[in-house]
């Protein structure tokens, strides 16, 4: 869902964004233009939507669709091991930011 769609469904919406430039692998390969956003329910952390624009977005979105399908929370996604260095760390970073515990970017 988008933020607007989640609000229409009466969710208490939280949206967290992390720029690709905050991920080491993106810096190494020189592909820092991009962003990932997780839309979640502010009350229970359930992931409602994931949006990715940037390098390999078509590959990276698979994790987001799985998280939504499985009913994952941002805490569960944050606790998932993400290999380093990989672009997939954008999902880890964004989920930690949703917990107010960003690893490599300003809160």
Short mmCIF file of N, CA and C in Angstrom, two decimals:
data_model
loop_
_atom_site.label_atom_id
_atom_site.label_comp_id
_atom_site.label_asym_id
_atom_site.label_seq_id
_atom_site.Cartn_x
_atom_site.Cartn_y
_atom_site.Cartn_z
N UNK A 1 0.83 -1.19 0.00
CA UNK A 1 0.00 0.00 0.00
C UNK A 1 0.87 1.25 0.00
N UNK A 2 0.34 2.30 -0.53
CA UNK A 2 0.97 3.61 -0.39
C UNK A 2 0.52 4.18 0.95
N UNK A 3 1.14 5.28 1.37
CA UNK A 3 0.71 5.93 2.61
C UNK A 3 -0.76 6.33 2.52
N UNK A 4 -1.16 6.90 1.39
CA UNK A 4 -2.54 7.35 1.21
C UNK A 4 -3.51 6.17 1.27
N UNK A 5 -3.17 5.07 0.62
CA UNK A 5 -4.04 3.89 0.64
C UNK A 5 -4.17 3.33 2.05
N UNK A 6 -3.08 3.33 2.80
CA UNK A 6 -3.12 2.83 4.17
C UNK A 6 -4.00 3.71 5.05
N UNK A 7 -3.90 5.02 4.88
CA UNK A 7 -4.76 5.93 5.64
C UNK A 7 -6.23 5.72 5.30
N UNK A 8 -6.52 5.51 4.02
CA UNK A 8 -7.90 5.25 3.59
C UNK A 8 -8.47 4.00 4.26
N UNK A 9 -7.59 3.07 4.61
CA UNK A 9 -8.02 1.84 5.27
C UNK A 9 -7.93 1.96 6.79
N UNK A 10 -7.79 3.20 7.26
CA UNK A 10 -7.79 3.53 8.70
C UNK A 10 -6.61 2.98 9.49
N UNK A 11 -5.49 2.78 8.83
CA UNK A 11 -4.28 2.43 9.55
C UNK A 11 -3.66 3.69 10.14
N UNK A 12 -2.96 3.52 11.25
CA UNK A 12 -2.11 4.57 11.79
C UNK A 12 -0.78 4.42 11.06
N UNK A 13 -0.50 5.31 10.13
CA UNK A 13 0.58 5.11 9.16
C UNK A 13 1.91 5.69 9.62
N UNK A 14 2.94 4.91 9.37
CA UNK A 14 4.32 5.37 9.53
C UNK A 14 5.03 5.05 8.22
N UNK A 15 5.82 5.98 7.73
CA UNK A 15 6.60 5.75 6.51
C UNK A 15 8.05 6.12 6.79
N UNK A 16 8.94 5.21 6.46
CA UNK A 16 10.37 5.44 6.68
C UNK A 16 11.12 5.27 5.37
N UNK A 17 12.02 6.21 5.12
CA UNK A 17 12.77 6.26 3.87
C UNK A 17 14.26 6.21 4.16
N UNK A 18 14.97 5.42 3.36
CA UNK A 18 16.44 5.39 3.41
C UNK A 18 16.96 5.54 1.99
N UNK A 19 17.94 6.39 1.84
CA UNK A 19 18.57 6.62 0.54
C UNK A 19 19.63 5.55 0.28
N UNK A 20 19.75 5.15 -0.96
CA UNK A 20 20.75 4.14 -1.34
C UNK A 20 22.16 4.59 -0.96
N UNK A 21 22.43 5.87 -0.96
CA UNK A 21 23.78 6.35 -0.64
C UNK A 21 24.21 5.96 0.78
N UNK A 22 23.26 5.53 1.61
CA UNK A 22 23.59 5.09 2.97
C UNK A 22 23.97 3.62 3.04
N UNK A 23 23.98 2.94 1.91
CA UNK A 23 24.33 1.52 1.86
C UNK A 23 25.72 1.38 1.23
N UNK A 24 26.61 0.70 1.94
CA UNK A 24 27.99 0.57 1.49
C UNK A 24 28.14 0.01 0.08
N UNK A 25 27.40 -1.03 -0.24
CA UNK A 25 27.50 -1.66 -1.57
C UNK A 25 27.13 -0.67 -2.67
N UNK A 26 26.12 0.16 -2.44
CA UNK A 26 25.73 1.16 -3.43
C UNK A 26 26.87 2.14 -3.68
N UNK A 27 27.58 2.49 -2.62
CA UNK A 27 28.72 3.39 -2.77
C UNK A 27 29.85 2.72 -3.54
N UNK A 28 30.11 1.46 -3.23
CA UNK A 28 31.20 0.72 -3.88
C UNK A 28 30.98 0.59 -5.38
N UNK A 29 29.73 0.32 -5.79
CA UNK A 29 29.45 0.13 -7.22
C UNK A 29 29.07 1.44 -7.91
N UNK A 30 29.07 2.54 -7.15
CA UNK A 30 28.79 3.85 -7.73
C UNK A 30 27.34 4.04 -8.15
N UNK A 31 26.42 3.37 -7.48
CA UNK A 31 24.99 3.48 -7.79
C UNK A 31 24.26 3.99 -6.55
N UNK A 32 24.47 5.27 -6.24
CA UNK A 32 23.92 5.82 -5.00
C UNK A 32 22.58 6.52 -5.18
N UNK A 33 22.11 6.66 -6.41
CA UNK A 33 20.82 7.31 -6.64
C UNK A 33 19.71 6.29 -6.43
N UNK A 34 18.90 6.51 -5.44
CA UNK A 34 17.78 5.62 -5.18
C UNK A 34 17.28 5.75 -3.76
N UNK A 35 16.12 5.14 -3.53
CA UNK A 35 15.48 5.25 -2.23
C UNK A 35 14.63 4.01 -1.97
N UNK A 36 14.52 3.64 -0.71
CA UNK A 36 13.61 2.57 -0.29
C UNK A 36 12.70 3.15 0.78
N UNK A 37 11.42 2.76 0.72
CA UNK A 37 10.46 3.23 1.71
C UNK A 37 9.64 2.04 2.20
N UNK A 38 9.47 1.98 3.51
CA UNK A 38 8.58 1.00 4.11
C UNK A 38 7.42 1.75 4.75
N UNK A 39 6.22 1.36 4.36
CA UNK A 39 5.00 1.90 4.96
C UNK A 39 4.52 0.85 5.96
N UNK A 40 4.34 1.26 7.21
CA UNK A 40 3.94 0.30 8.23
C UNK A 40 2.84 0.86 9.11
N UNK A 41 2.21 -0.04 9.85
CA UNK A 41 1.20 0.34 10.83
C UNK A 41 1.94 0.81 12.07
N UNK A 42 1.76 2.06 12.45
CA UNK A 42 2.49 2.63 13.58
C UNK A 42 2.12 1.95 14.90
N UNK A 43 0.98 1.31 14.96
CA UNK A 43 0.54 0.68 16.20
C UNK A 43 1.19 -0.68 16.45
N UNK A 44 1.39 -1.47 15.41
CA UNK A 44 1.94 -2.81 15.62
C UNK A 44 3.14 -3.15 14.74
N UNK A 45 3.55 -2.22 13.88
CA UNK A 45 4.73 -2.43 13.04
C UNK A 45 4.51 -3.28 11.81
N UNK A 46 3.28 -3.73 11.56
CA UNK A 46 3.03 -4.57 10.40
C UNK A 46 3.37 -3.82 9.12
N UNK A 47 4.10 -4.48 8.24
CA UNK A 47 4.50 -3.87 6.97
C UNK A 47 3.30 -3.87 6.03
N UNK A 48 2.95 -2.68 5.56
CA UNK A 48 1.79 -2.50 4.68
C UNK A 48 2.19 -2.26 3.23
N UNK A 49 3.38 -1.70 3.02
CA UNK A 49 3.83 -1.40 1.68
C UNK A 49 5.33 -1.21 1.64
N UNK A 50 5.92 -1.51 0.50
CA UNK A 50 7.35 -1.31 0.28
C UNK A 50 7.52 -0.71 -1.10
N UNK A 51 8.32 0.34 -1.18
CA UNK A 51 8.56 1.03 -2.44
C UNK A 51 10.07 1.18 -2.61
N UNK A 52 10.57 0.81 -3.77
CA UNK A 52 12.01 0.91 -4.04
C UNK A 52 12.22 1.51 -5.42
N UNK A 53 13.04 2.54 -5.45
CA UNK A 53 13.47 3.15 -6.71
C UNK A 53 14.99 3.19 -6.66
N UNK A 54 15.64 2.53 -7.58
CA UNK A 54 17.09 2.55 -7.58
C UNK A 54 17.66 1.32 -8.24
N UNK A 55 18.98 1.15 -8.12
CA UNK A 55 19.64 0.03 -8.77
C UNK A 55 19.11 -1.31 -8.27
N UNK A 56 18.80 -2.17 -9.20
CA UNK A 56 18.34 -3.53 -8.89
C UNK A 56 17.03 -3.57 -8.11
N UNK A 57 16.21 -2.53 -8.25
CA UNK A 57 14.93 -2.47 -7.54
C UNK A 57 14.05 -3.67 -7.88
N UNK A 58 14.12 -4.13 -9.13
CA UNK A 58 13.28 -5.26 -9.53
C UNK A 58 13.68 -6.55 -8.81
N UNK A 59 14.92 -6.65 -8.38
CA UNK A 59 15.37 -7.79 -7.59
C UNK A 59 15.05 -7.58 -6.10
N UNK A 60 15.29 -6.38 -5.63
CA UNK A 60 15.16 -6.08 -4.20
C UNK A 60 13.72 -6.10 -3.72
N UNK A 61 12.77 -5.78 -4.59
CA UNK A 61 11.37 -5.70 -4.16
C UNK A 61 10.82 -7.06 -3.73
N UNK A 62 11.45 -8.14 -4.16
CA UNK A 62 10.98 -9.48 -3.79
C UNK A 62 10.92 -9.66 -2.27
N UNK A 63 11.90 -9.12 -1.57
CA UNK A 63 11.89 -9.23 -0.11
C UNK A 63 10.70 -8.48 0.48
N UNK A 64 10.40 -7.34 -0.09
CA UNK A 64 9.25 -6.56 0.38
C UNK A 64 7.93 -7.28 0.14
N UNK A 65 7.79 -7.88 -1.03
CA UNK A 65 6.54 -8.58 -1.32
C UNK A 65 6.37 -9.81 -0.42
N UNK A 66 7.47 -10.48 -0.13
CA UNK A 66 7.42 -11.62 0.79
C UNK A 66 7.03 -11.16 2.20
N UNK A 67 7.63 -10.06 2.65
CA UNK A 67 7.32 -9.53 3.98
C UNK A 67 5.83 -9.20 4.11
N UNK A 68 5.27 -8.59 3.07
CA UNK A 68 3.85 -8.25 3.10
C UNK A 68 3.00 -9.51 3.09
N UNK A 69 3.31 -10.44 2.21
CA UNK A 69 2.55 -11.69 2.09
C UNK A 69 2.56 -12.48 3.40
N UNK A 70 3.70 -12.48 4.09
CA UNK A 70 3.83 -13.24 5.33
C UNK A 70 3.33 -12.48 6.55
N UNK A 71 2.93 -11.23 6.37
CA UNK A 71 2.43 -10.43 7.49
C UNK A 71 3.52 -10.00 8.46
N UNK A 72 4.73 -9.81 7.95
CA UNK A 72 5.87 -9.44 8.79
C UNK A 72 5.74 -8.04 9.37
N UNK A 73 6.39 -7.87 10.50
CA UNK A 73 6.52 -6.54 11.10
C UNK A 73 7.90 -5.98 10.76
N UNK A 74 8.07 -4.69 10.99
CA UNK A 74 9.39 -4.10 10.74
C UNK A 74 10.43 -4.70 11.68
N UNK A 75 10.03 -5.09 12.87
CA UNK A 75 10.96 -5.73 13.81
C UNK A 75 11.44 -7.07 13.26
N UNK A 76 10.51 -7.86 12.72
CA UNK A 76 10.89 -9.15 12.15
C UNK A 76 11.82 -8.98 10.95
N UNK A 77 11.55 -7.98 10.13
CA UNK A 77 12.41 -7.74 8.97
C UNK A 77 13.79 -7.26 9.43
N UNK A 78 13.82 -6.42 10.45
CA UNK A 78 15.10 -5.93 10.97
C UNK A 78 15.93 -7.08 11.55
N UNK A 79 15.26 -8.06 12.13
CA UNK A 79 15.96 -9.20 12.74
C UNK A 79 16.42 -10.23 11.71
N UNK A 80 16.02 -10.06 10.46
CA UNK A 80 16.45 -10.95 9.38
C UNK A 80 17.90 -10.62 9.01
N UNK A 81 18.72 -11.62 8.87
CA UNK A 81 20.12 -11.40 8.52
C UNK A 81 20.21 -10.99 7.05
N UNK A 82 20.89 -9.89 6.82
CA UNK A 82 21.15 -9.40 5.46
C UNK A 82 22.66 -9.42 5.24
N UNK A 83 23.09 -10.11 4.21
CA UNK A 83 24.52 -10.24 3.93
C UNK A 83 25.14 -8.87 3.68
N UNK A 84 26.43 -8.75 4.02
CA UNK A 84 27.17 -7.51 3.83
C UNK A 84 28.43 -7.81 3.03
N UNK A 85 28.75 -7.03 2.06
CA UNK A 85 28.01 -5.88 1.54
C UNK A 85 27.06 -6.30 0.41
N UNK A 86 25.81 -5.92 0.52
CA UNK A 86 24.84 -6.16 -0.54
C UNK A 86 23.87 -4.99 -0.62
N UNK A 87 23.24 -4.84 -1.76
CA UNK A 87 22.21 -3.82 -1.89
C UNK A 87 20.99 -4.17 -1.05
N UNK A 88 20.80 -5.45 -0.74
CA UNK A 88 19.66 -5.88 0.08
C UNK A 88 19.69 -5.26 1.47
N UNK A 89 20.84 -4.75 1.86
CA UNK A 89 20.93 -4.09 3.16
C UNK A 89 20.02 -2.86 3.24
N UNK A 90 19.56 -2.36 2.10
CA UNK A 90 18.64 -1.23 2.11
C UNK A 90 17.36 -1.59 2.86
N UNK A 91 16.93 -2.85 2.76
CA UNK A 91 15.73 -3.30 3.48
C UNK A 91 16.00 -3.38 4.98
N UNK A 92 17.15 -3.86 5.34
CA UNK A 92 17.54 -3.91 6.74
C UNK A 92 17.60 -2.51 7.33
N UNK A 93 18.29 -1.63 6.63
CA UNK A 93 18.45 -0.26 7.11
C UNK A 93 17.11 0.44 7.27
N UNK A 94 16.21 0.25 6.31
CA UNK A 94 14.91 0.90 6.37
C UNK A 94 14.06 0.34 7.50
N UNK A 95 14.14 -0.96 7.72
CA UNK A 95 13.36 -1.55 8.82
C UNK A 95 13.91 -1.12 10.18
N UNK A 96 15.23 -1.01 10.31
CA UNK A 96 15.80 -0.51 11.56
C UNK A 96 15.41 0.96 11.78
N UNK A 97 15.36 1.73 10.72
CA UNK A 97 14.93 3.12 10.84
C UNK A 97 13.49 3.18 11.33
N UNK A 98 12.65 2.26 10.86
CA UNK A 98 11.25 2.21 11.29
C UNK A 98 11.13 1.87 12.78
N UNK A 99 12.18 1.30 13.34
CA UNK A 99 12.22 1.00 14.77
C UNK A 99 12.93 2.11 15.55
N UNK A 100 13.24 3.20 14.86
CA UNK A 100 13.99 4.32 15.44
C UNK A 100 15.39 3.90 15.88
N UNK A 101 15.98 2.95 15.15
CA UNK A 101 17.34 2.48 15.42
C UNK A 101 18.14 2.38 14.13
N UNK A 102 18.23 3.47 13.36
CA UNK A 102 18.97 3.38 12.09
C UNK A 102 20.42 3.01 12.34
N UNK A 103 20.96 2.19 11.44
CA UNK A 103 22.34 1.73 11.59
C UNK A 103 23.35 2.65 10.92
N UNK A 104 23.07 3.07 9.69
CA UNK A 104 24.06 3.81 8.91
C UNK A 104 23.56 5.13 8.36
N UNK A 105 22.45 5.60 8.84
CA UNK A 105 21.93 6.88 8.36
C UNK A 105 21.36 7.66 9.53
N UNK A 106 21.25 8.95 9.35
CA UNK A 106 20.70 9.79 10.40
C UNK A 106 19.23 9.45 10.61
N UNK A 107 18.80 9.51 11.86
CA UNK A 107 17.41 9.20 12.21
C UNK A 107 16.46 10.08 11.50
#
